[in-house]
């Protein structure tokens, strides 16, 4: 699936996201997520900032614009970051794109 | 923000649960869901029969869910369900799914007899995150049923294992060496290899604990007779061709006299909950003076108030101070407050059996000579150095 900035991504129901001691930890619940059953994932600050905005309402364009403003960064760079992360998380089935 | 930033990455094993300065208050929580068991194993230190009286005393579901929530709030990443036989609880599936949905991985200790097709399918769909751990009591109906004290148990255990295999659920197997199944060891190891289970090598129980609630002196006499001798223990351990090398490596890092402080282990850094809602510093330590009733206070209070104080406990028994406190085999020896309490009802009495096993192992790897008592060895550091120099030779 080709991701576009108008897409809305939401966390999959097959993962649980937890914040522990300031770290965002993604815990897979179902088979087929990640490389092995006991894998856990973490995200850097950028990843956390993106993940926290996946509320089922914001498009990836909105997410990018908010982050560009917050971090005083170039919108094109942020959009690239957001699309890159979403592609990775989609591949790992940690996020889904709900049907419109 | 910028190019070539990796935003999501897999946590490496050495990062669990995180670097020390960021470590959560509780990494793993052990919960004994019940002391009831559908087996009646000859050696068991805790089992109760499957009766209503035992069941009625146990934590109810609501209480357990609250404990699990408390654990998750403290950053716990792994919950181990054990027993007794944890699958005897009617609410096991509810507890399991609740735990997983809180984002905690689950380890289940079980004998496998109660694994239904439905449960295996559920475990395949909602992965535990850690392999199940299955205790094995023999490779034939005669040996297994005699060791487990239940006719027909072997057939149910094998059926449970097959159901896990059908659904691709990961598990490890752990052997138990008892008189009825001692002849099964080679067959067990072959079976383990054929199964392709996650164990790298066989694991055996053989140095059995006495009744951990000190509730059955007659049974304790029987359990003592089931223990392998120190020499037999070493011979079983040495079935691993790398045993000497691995033990030398281990001792190179972890031996040394413990001194007067009783808790040099990890007890109290985590918590174990018994079937009745009491928090213990470790699974076998049930001395009433060291447990916290979670009906009266929180798990966090146990971890931050009670356990740290208990961890400062110092030995006062002269025999312990003269021997264990000065013995450099600490690390190799399983002497600990829990074992001491089970055997003697105090936290600081030497357990002769464990002392014998540790000395037999130390002889095997060349740390002491025949007849030496390790607490009298003055040059233990030099011996450790020499031993490390011969590592792999």
Short mmCIF file of C-alpha atoms in Angstrom, two decimals, chain B residues 25-243:
data_model
loop_
_atom_site.label_atom_id
_atom_site.label_comp_id
_atom_site.label_asym_id
_atom_site.label_seq_id
_atom_site.Cartn_x
_atom_site.Cartn_y
_atom_site.Cartn_z
CA UNK B 25 10.17 -0.40 39.96
CA UNK B 26 9.00 -3.86 39.00
CA UNK B 27 10.43 -5.82 36.08
CA UNK B 28 8.67 -9.15 36.61
CA UNK B 29 5.85 -10.25 38.86
CA UNK B 30 5.34 -13.87 39.86
CA UNK B 31 1.84 -14.91 40.84
CA UNK B 32 0.90 -18.26 42.32
CA UNK B 33 -2.65 -18.49 41.10
CA UNK B 34 -3.38 -21.49 43.29
CA UNK B 35 -1.68 -24.08 45.44
CA UNK B 36 -4.13 -26.70 44.21
CA UNK B 37 -2.82 -29.20 41.70
CA UNK B 38 -4.28 -31.97 39.59
CA UNK B 39 -1.03 -33.86 40.21
CA UNK B 40 0.15 -35.11 43.56
CA UNK B 41 3.87 -35.31 42.85
CA UNK B 42 6.04 -37.14 45.33
CA UNK B 43 8.45 -34.25 45.74
CA UNK B 44 6.19 -31.20 45.64
CA UNK B 45 6.83 -28.42 48.17
CA UNK B 46 3.51 -26.61 47.82
CA UNK B 47 0.66 -28.61 46.28
CA UNK B 48 -2.77 -28.91 47.84
CA UNK B 49 -5.57 -31.21 46.70
CA UNK B 50 -8.26 -29.94 44.36
CA UNK B 51 -10.83 -29.24 47.03
CA UNK B 52 -13.25 -26.41 47.62
CA UNK B 53 -11.70 -25.45 50.94
CA UNK B 54 -8.39 -24.63 49.29
CA UNK B 55 -10.10 -22.85 46.41
CA UNK B 56 -12.27 -20.67 48.63
CA UNK B 57 -9.23 -19.20 50.38
CA UNK B 58 -7.63 -18.03 47.13
CA UNK B 59 -7.58 -14.51 45.69
CA UNK B 60 -10.72 -13.78 43.70
CA UNK B 61 -10.67 -12.48 40.15
CA UNK B 62 -11.32 -8.83 40.99
CA UNK B 63 -8.48 -8.79 43.51
CA UNK B 64 -6.11 -10.36 40.99
CA UNK B 65 -7.03 -7.93 38.25
CA UNK B 66 -6.25 -5.08 40.62
CA UNK B 67 -2.82 -6.54 41.41
CA UNK B 68 -2.09 -6.90 37.71
CA UNK B 69 -3.09 -3.29 37.14
CA UNK B 70 -0.83 -2.18 39.98
CA UNK B 71 2.04 -4.12 38.42
CA UNK B 72 1.49 -2.56 35.00
CA UNK B 73 1.37 0.90 36.55
CA UNK B 74 4.81 0.24 38.04
CA UNK B 75 6.25 -0.62 34.63
CA UNK B 76 6.13 -4.40 34.93
CA UNK B 77 6.82 -6.09 31.61
CA UNK B 78 6.47 -9.80 32.48
CA UNK B 79 4.07 -11.78 34.65
CA UNK B 80 4.71 -15.41 35.54
CA UNK B 81 1.64 -17.48 36.42
CA UNK B 82 2.51 -20.51 38.49
CA UNK B 83 0.99 -22.72 41.16
CA UNK B 84 0.00 -25.45 42.00
CA UNK B 85 -1.42 -25.88 38.56
CA UNK B 86 -2.45 -22.40 37.34
CA UNK B 87 -4.76 -23.79 34.65
CA UNK B 88 -7.04 -25.13 37.39
CA UNK B 89 -8.37 -21.62 37.91
CA UNK B 90 -11.69 -21.09 36.14
CA UNK B 91 -10.71 -17.50 35.39
CA UNK B 92 -7.30 -18.31 33.89
CA UNK B 93 -8.21 -17.11 30.39
CA UNK B 94 -9.64 -13.85 31.73
CA UNK B 95 -6.49 -13.23 33.78
CA UNK B 96 -4.27 -14.11 30.84
CA UNK B 97 -6.00 -11.81 28.36
CA UNK B 98 -6.20 -8.98 30.89
CA UNK B 99 -2.47 -9.27 31.51
CA UNK B 100 -1.65 -9.25 27.82
CA UNK B 101 -3.93 -6.28 27.15
CA UNK B 102 -2.08 -4.35 29.83
CA UNK B 103 1.00 -4.88 27.67
CA UNK B 104 2.74 -7.45 29.85
CA UNK B 105 4.25 -10.68 28.55
CA UNK B 106 3.22 -13.91 30.26
CA UNK B 107 5.13 -16.99 31.37
CA UNK B 108 2.99 -19.97 32.39
CA UNK B 109 4.37 -22.82 34.51
CA UNK B 110 2.14 -25.83 33.92
CA UNK B 111 2.13 -29.61 33.76
CA UNK B 112 0.24 -29.30 30.47
CA UNK B 113 -2.59 -31.69 31.38
CA UNK B 114 -5.32 -29.06 31.12
CA UNK B 115 -4.33 -27.58 27.77
CA UNK B 116 -7.49 -27.82 25.70
CA UNK B 117 -7.72 -27.21 21.94
CA UNK B 118 -9.43 -23.90 22.74
CA UNK B 119 -6.67 -22.78 25.08
CA UNK B 120 -3.94 -23.76 22.59
CA UNK B 121 -5.76 -21.80 19.87
CA UNK B 122 -6.04 -18.79 22.16
CA UNK B 123 -2.33 -18.92 23.01
CA UNK B 124 -1.55 -19.09 19.30
CA UNK B 125 -3.72 -16.06 18.54
CA UNK B 126 -2.77 -13.93 21.54
CA UNK B 127 0.83 -14.95 22.04
CA UNK B 128 2.15 -15.11 25.60
CA UNK B 129 5.33 -13.34 24.50
CA UNK B 130 7.39 -15.93 26.37
CA UNK B 131 7.49 -19.73 25.99
CA UNK B 132 5.26 -21.82 28.23
CA UNK B 133 7.26 -23.92 30.69
CA UNK B 134 6.09 -27.50 31.02
CA UNK B 135 7.21 -29.79 33.83
CA UNK B 136 7.68 -33.39 32.76
CA UNK B 137 7.47 -36.32 35.19
CA UNK B 138 8.33 -39.26 32.96
CA UNK B 139 8.27 -40.62 29.46
CA UNK B 140 5.87 -43.53 29.98
CA UNK B 141 2.46 -43.91 31.61
CA UNK B 142 3.92 -46.10 34.36
CA UNK B 143 6.75 -43.76 35.31
CA UNK B 144 4.88 -40.48 34.82
CA UNK B 145 1.75 -41.55 36.65
CA UNK B 146 3.77 -42.96 39.55
CA UNK B 147 5.84 -39.77 39.88
CA UNK B 148 2.86 -37.46 39.53
CA UNK B 149 0.62 -39.55 41.76
CA UNK B 150 -2.23 -39.54 39.22
CA UNK B 151 -3.35 -42.38 37.02
CA UNK B 152 -3.91 -41.23 33.43
CA UNK B 153 -1.84 -38.08 33.89
CA UNK B 154 0.77 -39.07 31.29
CA UNK B 155 -1.81 -39.40 28.55
CA UNK B 156 -3.25 -35.98 29.34
CA UNK B 157 0.19 -34.36 29.47
CA UNK B 158 1.16 -35.74 26.05
CA UNK B 159 -2.17 -34.66 24.61
CA UNK B 160 -1.59 -31.14 25.94
CA UNK B 161 1.86 -30.98 24.36
CA UNK B 162 0.47 -32.19 21.04
CA UNK B 163 -2.16 -29.45 21.12
CA UNK B 164 0.52 -26.81 21.62
CA UNK B 165 2.47 -28.25 18.69
CA UNK B 166 -0.57 -28.28 16.43
CA UNK B 167 -1.09 -24.58 17.10
CA UNK B 168 2.60 -23.66 16.99
CA UNK B 169 2.72 -22.38 20.57
CA UNK B 170 6.28 -22.07 21.89
CA UNK B 171 7.24 -23.99 25.02
CA UNK B 172 10.16 -25.40 26.95
CA UNK B 173 10.19 -28.67 28.91
CA UNK B 174 11.75 -29.28 32.29
CA UNK B 175 12.58 -32.74 33.58
CA UNK B 176 12.11 -33.92 37.16
CA UNK B 177 14.27 -36.78 38.39
CA UNK B 178 12.38 -39.08 40.74
CA UNK B 179 12.76 -42.79 41.52
CA UNK B 180 9.96 -43.90 39.16
CA UNK B 181 11.39 -42.02 36.15
CA UNK B 182 15.16 -42.15 36.62
CA UNK B 183 15.49 -44.61 33.78
CA UNK B 184 13.74 -42.17 31.43
CA UNK B 185 16.46 -39.52 31.25
CA UNK B 186 18.00 -40.50 27.92
CA UNK B 187 14.58 -40.88 26.38
CA UNK B 188 13.53 -37.49 27.75
CA UNK B 189 16.54 -35.83 26.18
CA UNK B 190 15.90 -37.52 22.83
CA UNK B 191 12.26 -36.51 22.93
CA UNK B 192 13.22 -32.95 23.75
CA UNK B 193 15.49 -32.83 20.71
CA UNK B 194 12.80 -34.28 18.46
CA UNK B 195 10.26 -31.77 19.72
CA UNK B 196 12.49 -28.89 18.76
CA UNK B 197 11.53 -27.06 21.96
CA UNK B 198 13.20 -23.84 22.92
CA UNK B 199 15.53 -25.32 25.56
CA UNK B 200 19.10 -25.20 24.53
CA UNK B 201 19.74 -28.17 26.80
CA UNK B 202 17.89 -30.33 29.33
CA UNK B 203 16.91 -28.81 32.64
CA UNK B 204 16.22 -31.01 35.64
CA UNK B 205 14.81 -30.64 39.11
CA UNK B 206 16.57 -32.96 41.55
CA UNK B 207 17.50 -31.08 44.76
CA UNK B 208 14.00 -30.79 46.13
CA UNK B 209 12.79 -28.19 48.58
CA UNK B 210 10.96 -29.26 51.69
CA UNK B 211 7.36 -28.16 52.15
CA UNK B 212 7.64 -24.43 51.83
CA UNK B 213 4.86 -23.72 54.32
CA UNK B 214 6.42 -26.10 56.84
CA UNK B 215 3.04 -27.83 56.93
CA UNK B 216 3.84 -31.54 56.66
CA UNK B 217 6.80 -33.01 58.60
CA UNK B 218 6.00 -36.56 57.49
CA UNK B 219 6.07 -35.56 53.86
CA UNK B 220 9.34 -33.71 54.42
CA UNK B 221 10.92 -36.99 55.48
CA UNK B 222 9.81 -38.51 52.19
CA UNK B 223 11.02 -35.52 50.15
CA UNK B 224 14.48 -35.73 51.73
CA UNK B 225 14.75 -39.33 50.54
CA UNK B 226 13.95 -38.27 46.96
CA UNK B 227 16.84 -35.82 46.69
CA UNK B 228 19.80 -36.85 44.62
CA UNK B 229 23.02 -37.06 46.59
CA UNK B 230 25.58 -34.30 45.97
CA UNK B 231 27.64 -36.69 43.83
CA UNK B 232 24.59 -37.82 41.85
CA UNK B 233 23.68 -34.17 41.33
CA UNK B 234 27.07 -33.44 39.84
CA UNK B 235 26.85 -36.47 37.59
CA UNK B 236 23.52 -35.25 36.19
CA UNK B 237 24.84 -31.72 35.70
CA UNK B 238 27.91 -33.13 33.98
CA UNK B 239 25.70 -34.67 31.30
CA UNK B 240 26.07 -31.24 29.78
CA UNK B 241 29.44 -31.52 28.02
CA UNK B 242 30.16 -27.84 28.70
CA UNK B 243 29.26 -28.03 32.39
#
